[in-house]
PDB file of C-alpha atoms in Angstrom:
ATOM      1  CA  MET A   1       7.708 -23.219  -8.231  1.00 77.00           C
ATOM      2  CA  MET A   2       6.253 -20.144  -6.855  1.00 88.00           C
ATOM      3  CA  LYS A   3       5.125 -20.112  -3.267  1.00 94.00           C
ATOM      4  CA  LYS A   4       1.491 -19.353  -2.519  1.00 95.00           C
ATOM      5  CA  PRO A   5       0.923 -15.648  -1.659  1.00 95.00           C
ATOM      6  CA  PRO A   6      -0.659 -14.740   1.732  1.00 95.00           C
ATOM      7  CA  ILE A   7      -4.495 -14.347   1.721  1.00 95.00           C
ATOM      8  CA  ASP A   8      -3.994 -10.595   2.143  1.00 95.00           C
ATOM      9  CA  PHE A   9      -2.825 -10.516  -1.366  1.00 96.00           C
ATOM     10  CA  PHE A  10      -5.969 -12.127  -2.741  1.00 96.00           C
ATOM     11  CA  ARG A  11      -8.537 -10.203  -0.772  1.00 96.00           C
ATOM     12  CA  PRO A  12      -8.442  -6.851  -2.430  1.00 96.00           C
ATOM     13  CA  LEU A  13      -9.050  -8.656  -5.944  1.00 97.00           C
ATOM     14  CA  GLY A  14     -12.712  -9.245  -4.911  1.00 97.00           C
ATOM     15  CA  TYR A  15     -14.547 -11.458  -7.330  1.00 98.00           C
ATOM     16  CA  TYR A  16     -12.358 -12.227 -10.289  1.00 98.00           C
ATOM     17  CA  VAL A  17     -12.008 -14.169 -13.409  1.00 97.00           C
ATOM     18  CA  TYR A  18      -8.725 -16.082 -14.083  1.00 98.00           C
ATOM     19  CA  GLN A  19      -7.203 -18.428 -16.767  1.00 98.00           C
ATOM     20  CA  TYR A  20      -4.439 -20.646 -17.034  1.00 98.00           C
ATOM     21  CA  GLN A  21      -2.649 -20.578 -20.372  1.00 98.00           C
ATOM     22  CA  ASN A  22       0.306 -22.528 -21.847  1.00 97.00           C
ATOM     23  CA  PRO A  23       2.887 -19.924 -22.550  1.00 95.00           C
ATOM     24  CA  LEU A  24       4.471 -22.025 -25.423  1.00 96.00           C
ATOM     25  CA  THR A  25       1.305 -22.840 -27.341  1.00 96.00           C
ATOM     26  CA  GLY A  26      -1.062 -20.029 -26.330  1.00 96.00           C
ATOM     27  CA  GLU A  27      -3.698 -22.539 -25.376  1.00 97.00           C
ATOM     28  CA  ILE A  28      -6.000 -21.466 -22.645  1.00 97.00           C
ATOM     29  CA  TYR A  29      -6.666 -24.656 -20.738  1.00 97.00           C
ATOM     30  CA  TYR A  30      -8.735 -23.521 -17.803  1.00 97.00           C
ATOM     31  CA  ILE A  31     -10.907 -20.459 -17.131  1.00 97.00           C
ATOM     32  CA  GLY A  32     -12.479 -19.954 -13.706  1.00 96.00           C
ATOM     33  CA  LYS A  33     -13.999 -17.304 -11.396  1.00 96.00           C
ATOM     34  CA  GLY A  34     -12.909 -16.911  -7.875  1.00 97.00           C
ATOM     35  CA  ILE A  35     -12.707 -14.907  -4.610  1.00 98.00           C
ATOM     36  CA  ASN A  36      -9.906 -15.070  -2.194  1.00 97.00           C
ATOM     37  CA  ASP A  37      -7.413 -17.786  -3.074  1.00 97.00           C
ATOM     38  CA  ARG A  38      -9.700 -19.681  -5.197  1.00 97.00           C
ATOM     39  CA  CYS A  39      -7.408 -19.493  -8.364  1.00 97.00           C
ATOM     40  CA  TRP A  40      -4.615 -21.260  -6.351  1.00 97.00           C
ATOM     41  CA  ASN A  41      -6.690 -24.465  -5.761  1.00 95.00           C
ATOM     42  CA  HIS A  42      -5.675 -25.446  -9.257  1.00 94.00           C
ATOM     43  CA  VAL A  43      -2.087 -25.171  -8.320  1.00 96.00           C
ATOM     44  CA  THR A  44      -2.379 -27.449  -5.130  1.00 93.00           C
ATOM     45  CA  GLU A  45      -5.056 -29.913  -6.450  1.00 93.00           C
ATOM     46  CA  LYS A  46      -4.136 -30.182 -10.151  1.00 94.00           C
ATOM     47  CA  GLY A  47      -0.577 -29.420 -10.193  1.00 95.00           C
ATOM     48  CA  TYR A  48      -1.042 -26.313 -12.515  1.00 97.00           C
ATOM     49  CA  ASP A  49       1.912 -23.989 -12.834  1.00 97.00           C
ATOM     50  CA  PRO A  50       1.250 -20.496 -11.248  1.00 97.00           C
ATOM     51  CA  GLU A  51       3.410 -18.959 -13.854  1.00 96.00           C
ATOM     52  CA  HIS A  52       0.573 -19.943 -16.521  1.00 97.00           C
ATOM     53  CA  MET A  53      -2.100 -18.043 -14.427  1.00 97.00           C
ATOM     54  CA  THR A  54      -3.505 -14.663 -15.480  1.00 97.00           C
ATOM     55  CA  ILE A  55      -6.135 -12.647 -13.556  1.00 98.00           C
ATOM     56  CA  VAL A  56      -8.364 -11.517 -16.550  1.00 97.00           C
ATOM     57  CA  ALA A  57     -10.700  -9.207 -14.570  1.00 98.00           C
ATOM     58  CA  GLN A  58     -10.958  -8.166 -10.868  1.00 98.00           C
ATOM     59  CA  HIS A  59     -13.204  -6.145  -8.592  1.00 98.00           C
ATOM     60  CA  LEU A  60     -16.284  -7.637 -10.178  1.00 98.00           C
ATOM     61  CA  THR A  61     -19.673  -8.487  -8.631  1.00 97.00           C
ATOM     62  CA  GLU A  62     -20.389 -12.194  -8.306  1.00 95.00           C
ATOM     63  CA  GLU A  63     -22.786 -11.959 -11.201  1.00 93.00           C
ATOM     64  CA  GLU A  64     -20.334 -10.100 -13.536  1.00 94.00           C
ATOM     65  CA  SER A  65     -17.671 -12.726 -12.706  1.00 95.00           C
ATOM     66  CA  LEU A  66     -20.127 -15.642 -13.449  1.00 92.00           C
ATOM     67  CA  LEU A  67     -21.056 -14.003 -16.771  1.00 91.00           C
ATOM     68  CA  LEU A  68     -17.570 -13.291 -17.826  1.00 93.00           C
ATOM     69  CA  GLU A  69     -16.524 -16.675 -16.873  1.00 94.00           C
ATOM     70  CA  SER A  70     -19.148 -18.272 -19.018  1.00 90.00           C
ATOM     71  CA  TYR A  71     -18.417 -16.074 -21.981  1.00 90.00           C
ATOM     72  CA  LEU A  72     -14.835 -16.814 -21.944  1.00 93.00           C
ATOM     73  CA  ILE A  73     -15.328 -20.462 -21.632  1.00 92.00           C
ATOM     74  CA  ASN A  74     -18.001 -20.277 -24.466  1.00 87.00           C
ATOM     75  CA  GLN A  75     -15.271 -18.394 -26.658  1.00 89.00           C
ATOM     76  CA  ASN A  76     -12.163 -20.419 -25.867  1.00 93.00           C
ATOM     77  CA  SER A  77     -13.379 -23.929 -25.031  1.00 93.00           C
ATOM     78  CA  PRO A  78     -10.621 -24.679 -22.554  1.00 96.00           C
ATOM     79  CA  SER A  79      -9.686 -28.419 -22.492  1.00 95.00           C
ATOM     80  CA  ASP A  80      -9.588 -28.735 -18.651  1.00 95.00           C
ATOM     81  CA  ASN A  81     -13.218 -27.203 -18.002  1.00 93.00           C
ATOM     82  CA  LYS A  82     -15.725 -29.690 -17.251  1.00 85.00           C
ATOM     83  CA  VAL A  83     -18.693 -27.321 -17.372  1.00 75.00           C
ATOM     84  CA  SER A  84     -19.493 -24.313 -19.334  1.00 71.00           C
ATOM     85  CA  GLY A  85     -20.186 -21.975 -16.457  1.00 67.00           C
ATOM     86  CA  HIS A  86     -23.456 -20.299 -15.659  1.00 67.00           C
ATOM     87  CA  HIS A  87     -25.491 -18.409 -18.155  1.00 67.00           C
ATOM     88  CA  GLU A  88     -23.973 -20.125 -21.078  1.00 65.00           C
ATOM     89  CA  GLU A  89     -27.300 -19.855 -22.828  1.00 66.00           C
ATOM     90  CA  ARG A  90     -26.648 -16.109 -23.030  1.00 67.00           C
ATOM     91  CA  PHE A  91     -23.857 -16.380 -25.266  1.00 63.00           C
ATOM     92  CA  ILE A  92     -25.302 -18.409 -28.250  1.00 69.00           C
ATOM     93  CA  MET A  93     -24.744 -16.391 -31.485  1.00 66.00           C
ATOM     94  CA  SER A  94     -28.023 -16.451 -33.469  1.00 74.00           C
ATOM     95  CA  ARG A  95     -29.161 -14.738 -36.462  1.00 81.00           C
ATOM     96  CA  PHE A  96     -31.794 -12.136 -35.891  1.00 83.00           C
ATOM     97  CA  THR A  97     -34.209 -13.541 -38.473  1.00 87.00           C
ATOM     98  CA  GLY A  98     -33.868 -17.103 -36.889  1.00 84.00           C
ATOM     99  CA  LEU A  99     -34.716 -15.538 -33.585  1.00 79.00           C
ATOM    100  CA  PHE A 100     -37.737 -13.773 -35.079  1.00 85.00           C
ATOM    101  CA  ASP A 101     -38.878 -16.973 -36.752  1.00 86.00           C
ATOM    102  CA  GLN A 102     -38.761 -18.772 -33.449  1.00 85.00           C
ATOM    103  CA  TYR A 103     -40.620 -15.977 -31.758  1.00 84.00           C
ATOM    104  CA  LEU A 104     -43.327 -16.354 -34.551  1.00 85.00           C
ATOM    105  CA  ASN A 105     -43.461 -20.117 -34.158  1.00 85.00           C
ATOM    106  CA  ASP A 106     -43.887 -19.640 -30.487  1.00 85.00           C
ATOM    107  CA  GLN A 107     -46.976 -17.466 -30.673  1.00 83.00           C
ATOM    108  CA  ARG A 108     -50.077 -19.424 -29.877  1.00 74.00           C
ATOM    109  CA  GLU A 109     -53.727 -18.429 -30.748  1.00 70.00           C
ATOM    110  CA  MET A 110     -55.226 -19.204 -27.303  1.00 65.00           C
ATOM    111  CA  PHE A 111     -58.804 -18.593 -28.451  1.00 65.00           C
ATOM    112  CA  ASN A 112     -58.513 -21.301 -31.215  1.00 67.00           C
ATOM    113  CA  GLU A 113     -56.753 -23.765 -28.920  1.00 64.00           C
ATOM    114  CA  LEU A 114     -59.507 -23.232 -26.239  1.00 65.00           C
ATOM    115  CA  HIS A 115     -62.168 -23.739 -28.853  1.00 63.00           C
ATOM    116  CA  GLU A 116     -60.576 -26.982 -29.999  1.00 63.00           C
ATOM    117  CA  PHE A 117     -60.264 -28.227 -26.372  1.00 58.00           C
TER     118      PHE A 117
END
């Protein structure tokens, strides 16, 4: 098993998004965002193999890392992720006509509502 790299290795990555993927099946079983040595917690706490880890993106802002993590979780449905990440509501594919219909249904005629009140 690979030994944990020193913290000086992790610091230049900034905020990053990482994944653990089974090399035999191709299944992505965990996606996360981190800073410093966060990605290594899964090695020590869950027994993940560091050889399965990939840094997907680095040098991100925290907001970028949250959005990318959420998008990748939404697209890949990793088995070990307990939550969908932040901003999952931004990545729901919707037909344009459905969004427009929803918009129209949400419009309210305030004068009529006040009059009925």
